[in-house]
Amino acid sequence: MQLGRLIVLTGPSGVGKGTLLRSLLQRHPELYFSVSATTRAPRGGEIYGRHYYFTSREQFQEMIKNGELLEWAEFAGNCYGTPRKAVEAQIAQGQSVILEIELEGARQIKQTFPAALRIFILPPSEAELERRIRSRGTDSEEAIARRLRRAKEEIAAANEFDIQIVNDDLEKTLDRLEAAVFSIS
Ligand code: ADP
Ligand code: 5GP
């Protein structure tokens, strides 16, 4: 059987990755979204097992020690990682898998899965990125400042990726993302 494809979606916090992914998965329920583990506290409306596996620092350290994570990184004071087992099982069954992860994790995937398709989502401008983070209304001022600092570092690395897509108009961006994922143009 043909192996599934690993697709990595990266870009600064607040650029719209989650929004794009939700719509892409609605259009393509055959794609498998890898639910990450994180030590971050849930935001309002986030569901265990659907958005993240919310874990303690101790549990997260155990997962690292036991080799259960395909990649992991620290982001804005919290740990995030991709559980290995589900991803490998889906790919072995011919199912394509999407990871929505930050820059360091995406770099690790390039080492472990060189064939992965890595896509970077860019904001139309830094001002618009800040507006989107604020409009989400879920982060403290301190968290917003940290995310904006980190965003500049991430954006500077966009050229490391196979494809860059600017998330200006949502519907148009979704079409571009879909074309990239299915390599049609
Ligand atoms: P991320 O997952 O990258 O952190 P989100 O998907 O949470 O980002 O989006 C951050 C905010 O930006 C949300 O309020 C979302 O509705 C908004 N947003 C996403 N894409 C667009 C877009 N193309 N135009 C305007 N607002 C957008
Ligand atoms: P948020 O706290 O906004 O949900 O996520 C913060 C950042 O962590 C985002 O850039 C998101 O893509 C990233 N992230 C989510 N899950 C993972 C993961 O499993 N591994 C890595 N490396 N980053 C992740």
Coordinates of N, CA and C and ligand atoms in Angstrom, one line a residue:
M1 N 0.8 -1.2 0.0 CA 0.0 0.0 0.0 C 0.9 1.3 0.0
Q2 N 0.4 2.3 -0.7 CA 1.2 3.5 -0.7 C 1.1 4.2 0.6
L3 N 2.3 4.8 1.0 CA 2.3 5.5 2.3 C 1.5 6.8 2.2
G4 N 1.0 7.3 3.3 CA 0.3 8.6 3.3 C 1.4 9.7 3.3
R5 N 1.0 10.9 3.1 CA 1.9 12.1 3.1 C 1.9 12.8 4.4
L6 N 3.0 13.3 4.8 CA 3.1 14.1 6.0 C 3.1 15.6 5.6
I7 N 2.2 16.4 6.1 CA 2.1 17.8 5.7 C 2.3 18.6 7.0
V8 N 3.2 19.6 6.9 CA 3.5 20.4 8.1 C 3.1 21.8 7.8
L9 N 2.2 22.4 8.7 CA 1.7 23.7 8.5 C 2.3 24.6 9.7
T10 N 3.1 25.6 9.3 CA 3.7 26.4 10.3 C 3.4 27.9 9.9
G11 N 3.7 28.7 10.9 CA 3.5 30.2 10.7 C 3.3 30.8 12.1
P12 N 3.5 32.1 12.2 CA 3.4 32.7 13.5 C 2.0 32.5 14.2
S13 N 2.1 32.5 15.5 CA 0.8 32.5 16.3 C -0.1 33.6 15.8
G14 N -1.4 33.3 15.6 CA -2.3 34.4 15.2 C -2.5 34.6 13.7
V15 N -1.6 33.9 12.9 CA -1.7 34.2 11.5 C -2.9 33.6 10.8
G16 N -3.5 32.6 11.5 CA -4.7 32.0 11.0 C -4.6 30.5 10.7
K17 N -3.6 29.8 11.2 CA -3.4 28.4 10.9 C -4.5 27.6 11.3
G18 N -5.0 27.8 12.5 CA -6.1 27.0 13.1 C -7.4 27.2 12.3
T19 N -7.6 28.4 11.9 CA -8.8 28.8 11.1 C -8.8 28.1 9.7
L20 N -7.6 28.2 9.1 CA -7.5 27.6 7.8 C -7.6 26.1 7.8
L21 N -7.0 25.5 8.9 CA -7.0 24.0 9.0 C -8.4 23.5 9.2
R22 N -9.2 24.2 10.1 CA -10.6 23.8 10.3 C -11.3 23.7 9.0
S23 N -11.2 24.8 8.2 CA -11.9 24.8 6.9 C -11.4 23.7 5.9
L24 N -10.1 23.5 5.9 CA -9.5 22.5 5.1 C -10.0 21.1 5.4
L25 N -10.1 20.9 6.7 CA -10.5 19.5 7.2 C -12.0 19.3 6.9
Q26 N -12.8 20.4 6.9 CA -14.2 20.3 6.5 C -14.3 19.9 5.0
R27 N -13.4 20.6 4.2 CA -13.5 20.2 2.8 C -12.9 18.8 2.5
H28 N -12.0 18.4 3.4 CA -11.3 17.1 3.2 C -11.3 16.3 4.4
P29 N -12.4 15.7 4.8 CA -12.4 14.9 6.0 C -11.4 13.7 6.0
E30 N -10.9 13.4 4.8 CA -10.0 12.2 4.7 C -8.6 12.6 5.2
L31 N -8.3 13.8 5.4 CA -7.0 14.2 6.0 C -7.1 14.0 7.5
Y32 N -6.0 13.5 8.1 CA -5.9 13.2 9.5 C -5.2 14.4 10.2
F33 N -5.8 15.0 11.1 CA -5.2 16.1 11.9 C -4.5 15.5 13.2
S34 N -3.2 15.7 13.3 CA -2.5 15.2 14.5 C -2.8 16.1 15.7
V35 N -3.4 15.6 16.7 CA -3.7 16.3 18.0 C -2.4 16.3 18.8
S36 N -1.9 17.5 19.2 CA -0.6 17.6 19.9 C -0.9 17.5 21.4
A37 N 0.2 17.3 22.1 CA 0.2 17.4 23.5 C 0.8 18.7 23.9
T38 N 0.3 19.4 24.9 CA 0.8 20.6 25.4 C 0.7 20.8 26.9
T39 N 1.6 21.6 27.5 CA 1.5 21.9 28.9 C 0.7 23.2 29.1
R40 N 0.3 23.9 27.9 CA -0.5 25.1 28.0 C -1.9 24.8 28.6
A41 N -2.4 25.8 29.4 CA -3.8 25.6 29.9 C -4.8 25.8 28.8
P42 N -5.9 25.0 28.8 CA -6.9 25.2 27.7 C -7.5 26.6 27.7
R43 N -7.7 27.0 26.5 CA -8.5 28.3 26.3 C -10.0 27.9 26.3
G44 N -10.8 28.9 26.6 CA -12.2 28.7 26.6 C -12.7 28.0 25.3
G45 N -13.4 26.9 25.5 CA -14.0 26.2 24.3 C -13.0 25.1 23.8
E46 N -11.8 25.0 24.3 CA -10.9 24.0 23.8 C -11.2 22.7 24.5
I47 N -11.2 21.6 23.7 CA -11.6 20.3 24.2 C -10.4 19.3 24.2
Y48 N -10.2 18.6 25.3 CA -9.2 17.6 25.5 C -9.4 16.5 24.4
G49 N -8.3 16.3 23.7 CA -8.3 15.2 22.7 C -8.8 15.7 21.3
R50 N -9.4 16.9 21.3 CA -9.8 17.4 20.0 C -8.8 18.5 19.6
H51 N -8.6 19.5 20.5 CA -7.7 20.6 20.2 C -6.2 20.2 20.6
Y52 N -6.1 19.7 21.8 CA -4.8 19.3 22.4 C -5.1 18.2 23.4
Y53 N -4.0 17.4 23.7 CA -3.9 16.6 24.9 C -3.3 17.5 26.0
F54 N -4.0 18.1 26.8 CA -3.5 19.0 27.9 C -2.8 18.1 28.9
T55 N -1.5 18.4 29.2 CA -0.8 17.5 30.1 C 0.0 18.4 31.1
S56 N 0.4 17.8 32.2 CA 1.3 18.5 33.1 C 2.7 18.4 32.6
R57 N 3.6 19.3 33.1 CA 5.0 19.3 32.7 C 5.6 17.9 33.0
E58 N 5.2 17.3 34.1 CA 5.8 16.0 34.4 C 5.4 14.9 33.4
Q59 N 4.1 14.9 33.0 CA 3.7 14.0 32.0 C 4.4 14.2 30.7
F60 N 4.6 15.5 30.4 CA 5.3 15.8 29.1 C 6.7 15.3 29.1
Q61 N 7.4 15.5 30.2 CA 8.8 15.0 30.4 C 8.8 13.5 30.2
E62 N 7.9 12.8 30.7 CA 7.8 11.4 30.6 C 7.7 11.0 29.1
M63 N 6.8 11.7 28.4 CA 6.6 11.4 27.0 C 7.9 11.6 26.2
I64 N 8.7 12.6 26.5 CA 10.0 12.8 25.9 C 10.9 11.7 26.2
K65 N 11.0 11.4 27.5 CA 11.9 10.3 27.9 C 11.6 9.0 27.3
N66 N 10.3 8.7 27.1 CA 9.9 7.4 26.5 C 9.9 7.4 25.0
G67 N 10.3 8.5 24.4 CA 10.4 8.6 22.9 C 9.0 8.6 22.2
E68 N 8.0 9.1 23.0 CA 6.7 9.1 22.4 C 6.4 10.3 21.5
L69 N 7.3 11.2 21.4 CA 7.0 12.4 20.6 C 7.9 12.4 19.4
L70 N 7.2 12.7 18.3 CA 7.9 12.8 17.0 C 8.8 14.0 16.9
E71 N 8.3 15.1 17.5 CA 9.1 16.3 17.7 C 8.4 17.0 18.9
W72 N 9.2 17.9 19.4 CA 8.6 18.8 20.5 C 9.4 20.1 20.6
A73 N 8.8 21.1 21.1 CA 9.5 22.4 21.3 C 8.8 23.2 22.4
E74 N 9.6 24.2 22.9 CA 9.0 25.1 23.9 C 8.6 26.3 23.1
F75 N 7.4 26.8 23.4 CA 6.9 28.0 22.7 C 6.2 28.9 23.8
A76 N 6.6 30.1 23.9 CA 6.0 31.1 24.7 C 5.7 30.6 26.1
G77 N 6.7 29.8 26.7 CA 6.7 29.4 28.1 C 6.0 28.0 28.3
N78 N 5.5 27.4 27.2 CA 4.9 26.1 27.3 C 5.5 25.1 26.3
C79 N 5.3 23.8 26.6 CA 5.8 22.7 25.8 C 4.7 22.2 24.9
Y80 N 5.1 21.9 23.6 CA 4.2 21.4 22.7 C 4.9 20.2 21.9
G81 N 4.1 19.1 21.7 CA 4.8 18.0 21.0 C 3.8 17.1 20.2
T82 N 4.3 16.4 19.2 CA 3.4 15.6 18.3 C 3.5 14.1 18.8
P83 N 2.4 13.5 19.3 CA 2.5 12.1 19.6 C 2.8 11.3 18.4
R84 N 3.9 10.4 18.5 CA 4.4 9.7 17.4 C 3.5 8.6 16.8
K85 N 2.9 7.8 17.8 CA 2.2 6.6 17.4 C 1.1 6.8 16.4
A86 N 0.2 7.7 16.6 CA -0.9 7.9 15.7 C -0.5 8.4 14.4
V87 N 0.5 9.3 14.3 CA 1.0 9.8 13.0 C 1.6 8.6 12.2
E88 N 2.5 7.8 12.8 CA 3.1 6.7 12.1 C 2.1 5.7 11.6
A89 N 1.1 5.4 12.5 CA 0.1 4.4 12.1 C -0.7 4.9 10.9
Q90 N -1.1 6.2 10.9 CA -1.9 6.7 9.8 C -1.2 6.7 8.5
I91 N 0.1 7.1 8.5 CA 0.9 7.2 7.3 C 1.1 5.8 6.8
A92 N 1.3 4.8 7.7 CA 1.5 3.4 7.2 C 0.3 2.9 6.6
Q93 N -0.9 3.4 7.0 CA -2.2 3.0 6.4 C -2.5 3.7 5.1
G94 N -1.6 4.6 4.6 CA -1.9 5.4 3.4 C -2.6 6.7 3.6
Q95 N -2.8 7.1 4.9 CA -3.6 8.3 5.2 C -2.6 9.5 5.3
S96 N -3.0 10.6 4.7 CA -2.2 11.8 4.8 C -2.5 12.5 6.2
V97 N -1.4 13.0 6.8 CA -1.5 13.6 8.1 C -1.0 15.0 8.1
I98 N -1.8 15.9 8.8 CA -1.3 17.3 8.9 C -0.9 17.6 10.3
L99 N 0.3 18.2 10.4 CA 0.7 18.7 11.7 C 0.6 20.3 11.7
E100 N 0.1 20.9 12.7 CA 0.1 22.3 12.8 C 1.1 22.7 14.0
I101 N 2.3 23.0 13.6 CA 3.3 23.2 14.6 C 4.2 24.4 14.4
E102 N 5.0 24.8 15.4 CA 5.8 26.0 15.3 C 7.2 25.6 14.6
L103 N 8.0 26.7 14.5 CA 9.2 26.6 13.7 C 10.2 25.5 14.1
E104 N 10.5 25.4 15.4 CA 11.5 24.5 15.8 C 11.1 23.0 15.5
G105 N 9.8 22.8 15.8 CA 9.3 21.4 15.5 C 9.3 21.1 14.0
A106 N 9.0 22.1 13.2 CA 9.0 21.9 11.7 C 10.4 21.6 11.3
R107 N 11.4 22.2 11.9 CA 12.8 22.0 11.6 C 13.2 20.5 11.9
Q108 N 12.7 20.1 13.1 CA 13.0 18.7 13.5 C 12.4 17.7 12.5
I109 N 11.2 18.0 12.0 CA 10.5 17.1 11.1 C 11.3 17.0 9.8
K110 N 11.9 18.1 9.4 CA 12.7 18.0 8.1 C 13.8 17.0 8.3
Q111 N 14.4 16.9 9.5 CA 15.4 15.8 9.7 C 14.8 14.4 9.7
T112 N 13.7 14.3 10.4 CA 13.2 12.9 10.6 C 12.3 12.4 9.4
F113 N 11.6 13.4 8.8 CA 10.7 13.1 7.6 C 11.1 14.0 6.5
P114 N 12.2 13.7 5.8 CA 12.6 14.7 4.7 C 11.6 14.8 3.6
A115 N 10.7 13.8 3.5 CA 9.8 13.9 2.4 C 8.5 14.7 2.7
A116 N 8.4 15.2 4.0 CA 7.3 15.9 4.4 C 7.1 17.2 3.6
L117 N 5.9 17.6 3.3 CA 5.6 18.9 2.6 C 5.5 19.9 3.6
R118 N 6.3 20.9 3.6 CA 6.3 21.9 4.7 C 5.8 23.3 4.2
I119 N 4.7 23.8 4.7 CA 4.1 25.0 4.3 C 4.1 26.1 5.3
F120 N 4.5 27.3 4.9 CA 4.6 28.4 5.9 C 3.5 29.4 5.6
I121 N 2.7 29.7 6.6 CA 1.6 30.7 6.4 C 2.1 32.1 6.9
L122 N 2.1 33.1 6.1 CA 2.6 34.4 6.4 C 1.4 35.4 6.6
P123 N 1.5 36.4 7.5 CA 0.5 37.4 7.6 C 0.6 38.5 6.5
P124 N -0.4 39.2 6.2 CA -0.3 40.3 5.2 C 0.7 41.3 5.7
S125 N 0.7 41.6 7.0 CA 1.6 42.6 7.6 C 1.8 42.3 9.1
E126 N 2.8 42.9 9.8 CA 2.9 42.6 11.2 C 1.8 43.3 12.0
A127 N 1.3 44.4 11.5 CA 0.2 45.1 12.2 C -1.1 44.2 12.1
E128 N -1.3 43.6 11.0 CA -2.5 42.8 10.9 C -2.3 41.5 11.8
L129 N -1.1 41.0 11.9 CA -0.9 39.9 12.8 C -1.3 40.2 14.2
E130 N -0.8 41.4 14.7 CA -1.1 41.9 16.0 C -2.6 42.0 16.2
R131 N -3.2 42.6 15.2 CA -4.7 42.7 15.3 C -5.4 41.4 15.4
R132 N -4.9 40.4 14.7 CA -5.6 39.1 14.8 C -5.3 38.4 16.1
I133 N -4.1 38.5 16.7 CA -3.9 37.9 18.0 C -4.8 38.6 19.0
R134 N -4.9 39.9 18.9 CA -5.8 40.6 19.9 C -7.2 40.3 19.7
S135 N -7.6 40.2 18.4 CA -9.1 39.9 18.2 C -9.5 38.5 18.7
R136 N -8.5 37.6 18.8 CA -8.8 36.3 19.4 C -9.3 36.5 20.8
G137 N -8.7 37.5 21.5 CA -9.1 37.8 22.8 C -8.9 36.8 23.9
T138 N -7.9 35.9 23.6 CA -7.7 34.8 24.6 C -6.3 34.9 25.3
D139 N -5.4 35.9 24.9 CA -4.1 35.9 25.5 C -3.9 37.2 26.3
S140 N -3.1 37.0 27.4 CA -2.8 38.2 28.2 C -1.8 39.1 27.4
E141 N -1.7 40.4 28.0 CA -0.7 41.3 27.3 C 0.7 40.7 27.2
E142 N 1.1 40.0 28.3 CA 2.4 39.5 28.3 C 2.5 38.4 27.3
A143 N 1.5 37.5 27.2 CA 1.5 36.4 26.2 C 1.5 37.0 24.8
I144 N 0.8 38.1 24.6 CA 0.7 38.7 23.2 C 2.1 39.3 22.9
A145 N 2.8 39.9 23.8 CA 4.1 40.5 23.6 C 5.1 39.4 23.2
R146 N 5.0 38.3 24.0 CA 5.9 37.1 23.7 C 5.7 36.6 22.3
R147 N 4.4 36.4 22.0 CA 4.0 35.8 20.7 C 4.5 36.7 19.5
L148 N 4.4 38.1 19.7 CA 4.8 39.0 18.7 C 6.3 39.0 18.5
R149 N 7.0 38.9 19.6 CA 8.5 38.8 19.5 C 8.9 37.5 18.7
R150 N 8.3 36.5 19.1 CA 8.6 35.2 18.5 C 8.1 35.2 17.0
A151 N 7.0 35.9 16.7 CA 6.5 35.9 15.3 C 7.6 36.5 14.4
K152 N 8.3 37.5 14.8 CA 9.3 38.1 13.9 C 10.4 37.1 13.6
E153 N 10.8 36.3 14.6 CA 11.9 35.3 14.4 C 11.4 34.2 13.4
E154 N 10.1 33.8 13.6 CA 9.5 32.8 12.7 C 9.4 33.3 11.3
I155 N 8.9 34.5 11.1 CA 8.7 35.0 9.8 C 10.1 35.1 9.0
A156 N 11.1 35.4 9.7 CA 12.5 35.4 9.1 C 12.9 34.1 8.6
A157 N 12.3 33.0 9.0 CA 12.7 31.7 8.6 C 11.7 31.1 7.5
A158 N 10.8 31.9 7.0 CA 9.8 31.4 6.1 C 10.4 30.8 4.8
N159 N 11.6 31.3 4.4 CA 12.2 30.8 3.2 C 12.8 29.4 3.3
E160 N 12.8 28.9 4.6 CA 13.3 27.5 4.7 C 12.2 26.5 4.3
F161 N 11.0 27.0 4.0 CA 9.9 26.1 3.7 C 9.7 25.8 2.3
D162 N 9.0 24.7 1.9 CA 8.8 24.4 0.5 C 7.8 25.4 -0.1
I163 N 6.8 25.9 0.6 CA 5.8 26.7 0.0 C 5.5 27.8 1.1
Q164 N 5.3 29.1 0.6 CA 4.9 30.2 1.5 C 3.5 30.7 1.0
I165 N 2.6 30.9 1.9 CA 1.3 31.4 1.5 C 0.9 32.5 2.4
V166 N 0.5 33.7 1.8 CA 0.1 34.8 2.6 C -1.4 34.7 2.9
N167 N -1.7 34.7 4.2 CA -3.2 34.6 4.6 C -3.8 36.0 4.6
D168 N -4.2 36.5 3.4 CA -4.9 37.8 3.3 C -6.4 37.5 3.3
D169 N -6.9 37.2 2.1 CA -8.4 36.9 2.1 C -8.5 35.4 2.4
L170 N -9.4 35.1 3.4 CA -9.4 33.7 3.9 C -9.8 32.7 2.9
E171 N -10.8 33.0 2.1 CA -11.3 32.0 1.1 C -10.2 31.7 0.0
K172 N -9.5 32.8 -0.4 CA -8.5 32.6 -1.4 C -7.3 31.9 -0.9
T173 N -7.0 32.2 0.4 CA -5.9 31.5 1.0 C -6.2 30.0 1.2
L174 N -7.4 29.7 1.5 CA -7.8 28.3 1.6 C -7.7 27.6 0.3
D175 N -8.1 28.2 -0.8 CA -7.9 27.6 -2.1 C -6.4 27.3 -2.4
R176 N -5.6 28.3 -2.0 CA -4.1 28.1 -2.3 C -3.6 27.0 -1.4
L177 N -4.0 26.9 -0.2 CA -3.6 25.9 0.7 C -4.0 24.5 0.2
E178 N -5.2 24.4 -0.2 CA -5.8 23.2 -0.8 C -4.9 22.7 -2.0
A179 N -4.6 23.7 -2.9 CA -3.8 23.4 -4.1 C -2.5 22.9 -3.6
A180 N -1.9 23.5 -2.6 CA -0.5 23.1 -2.2 C -0.6 21.7 -1.6
V181 N -1.6 21.4 -0.8 CA -1.7 20.1 -0.1 C -1.9 19.0 -1.1
F182 N -2.7 19.3 -2.1 CA -3.0 18.2 -3.1 C -2.1 18.4 -4.4
S183 N -1.1 19.3 -4.3 CA -0.2 19.6 -5.4 C -0.9 19.7 -6.7
I184 N -2.0 20.5 -6.7 CA -2.7 20.9 -7.9 C -2.6 22.4 -8.1
S185 N -2.6 22.9 -9.3 CA -2.5 24.4 -9.3 C -3.5 24.9 -10.4
Ligands
ADP1 P1 -3.3 30.6 14.7 O1 -3.9 29.2 14.7 O2 -2.3 30.7 13.6 O3 -2.7 31.0 16.0 P2 -6.1 31.5 14.5 O4 -6.6 30.6 13.5 O5 -6.4 31.3 15.9 O6 -4.5 31.6 14.3 O7 -6.5 33.0 14.0 C1 -6.2 34.2 14.8 C2 -7.3 35.2 14.5 O8 -7.3 35.7 13.2 C3 -8.8 34.6 14.7 O9 -9.6 35.5 15.4 C4 -9.2 34.4 13.3 O10 -10.6 34.5 13.1 C5 -8.5 35.5 12.5 N1 -8.2 35.3 11.1 C6 -7.7 34.1 10.6 N2 -7.5 34.2 9.2 C7 -8.0 35.5 8.9 C8 -8.1 36.2 7.7 N3 -7.7 35.7 6.5 N4 -8.6 37.5 7.7 C9 -8.9 38.0 8.9 N5 -8.9 37.4 10.1 C10 -8.4 36.1 10.1
5GP2 P1 -1.3 27.9 20.7 O1 -0.8 28.0 22.1 O2 -1.6 29.2 20.0 O3 -2.3 26.8 20.5 O4 0.0 27.3 19.9 C1 1.2 28.0 20.0 C2 2.2 27.5 18.9 O5 2.5 26.1 19.2 C3 1.6 27.5 17.5 O6 2.5 28.1 16.6 C4 1.3 26.0 17.2 O7 1.5 25.8 15.8 C5 2.4 25.4 17.9 N1 2.2 23.9 18.2 C6 1.0 23.3 18.4 N2 1.2 22.0 18.6 C7 2.5 21.8 18.4 C8 3.4 20.6 18.4 O8 2.9 19.5 18.6 N3 4.7 20.8 18.3 C9 5.2 22.0 18.0 N4 6.5 22.1 17.8 N5 4.5 23.1 18.0 C10 3.2 23.0 18.2

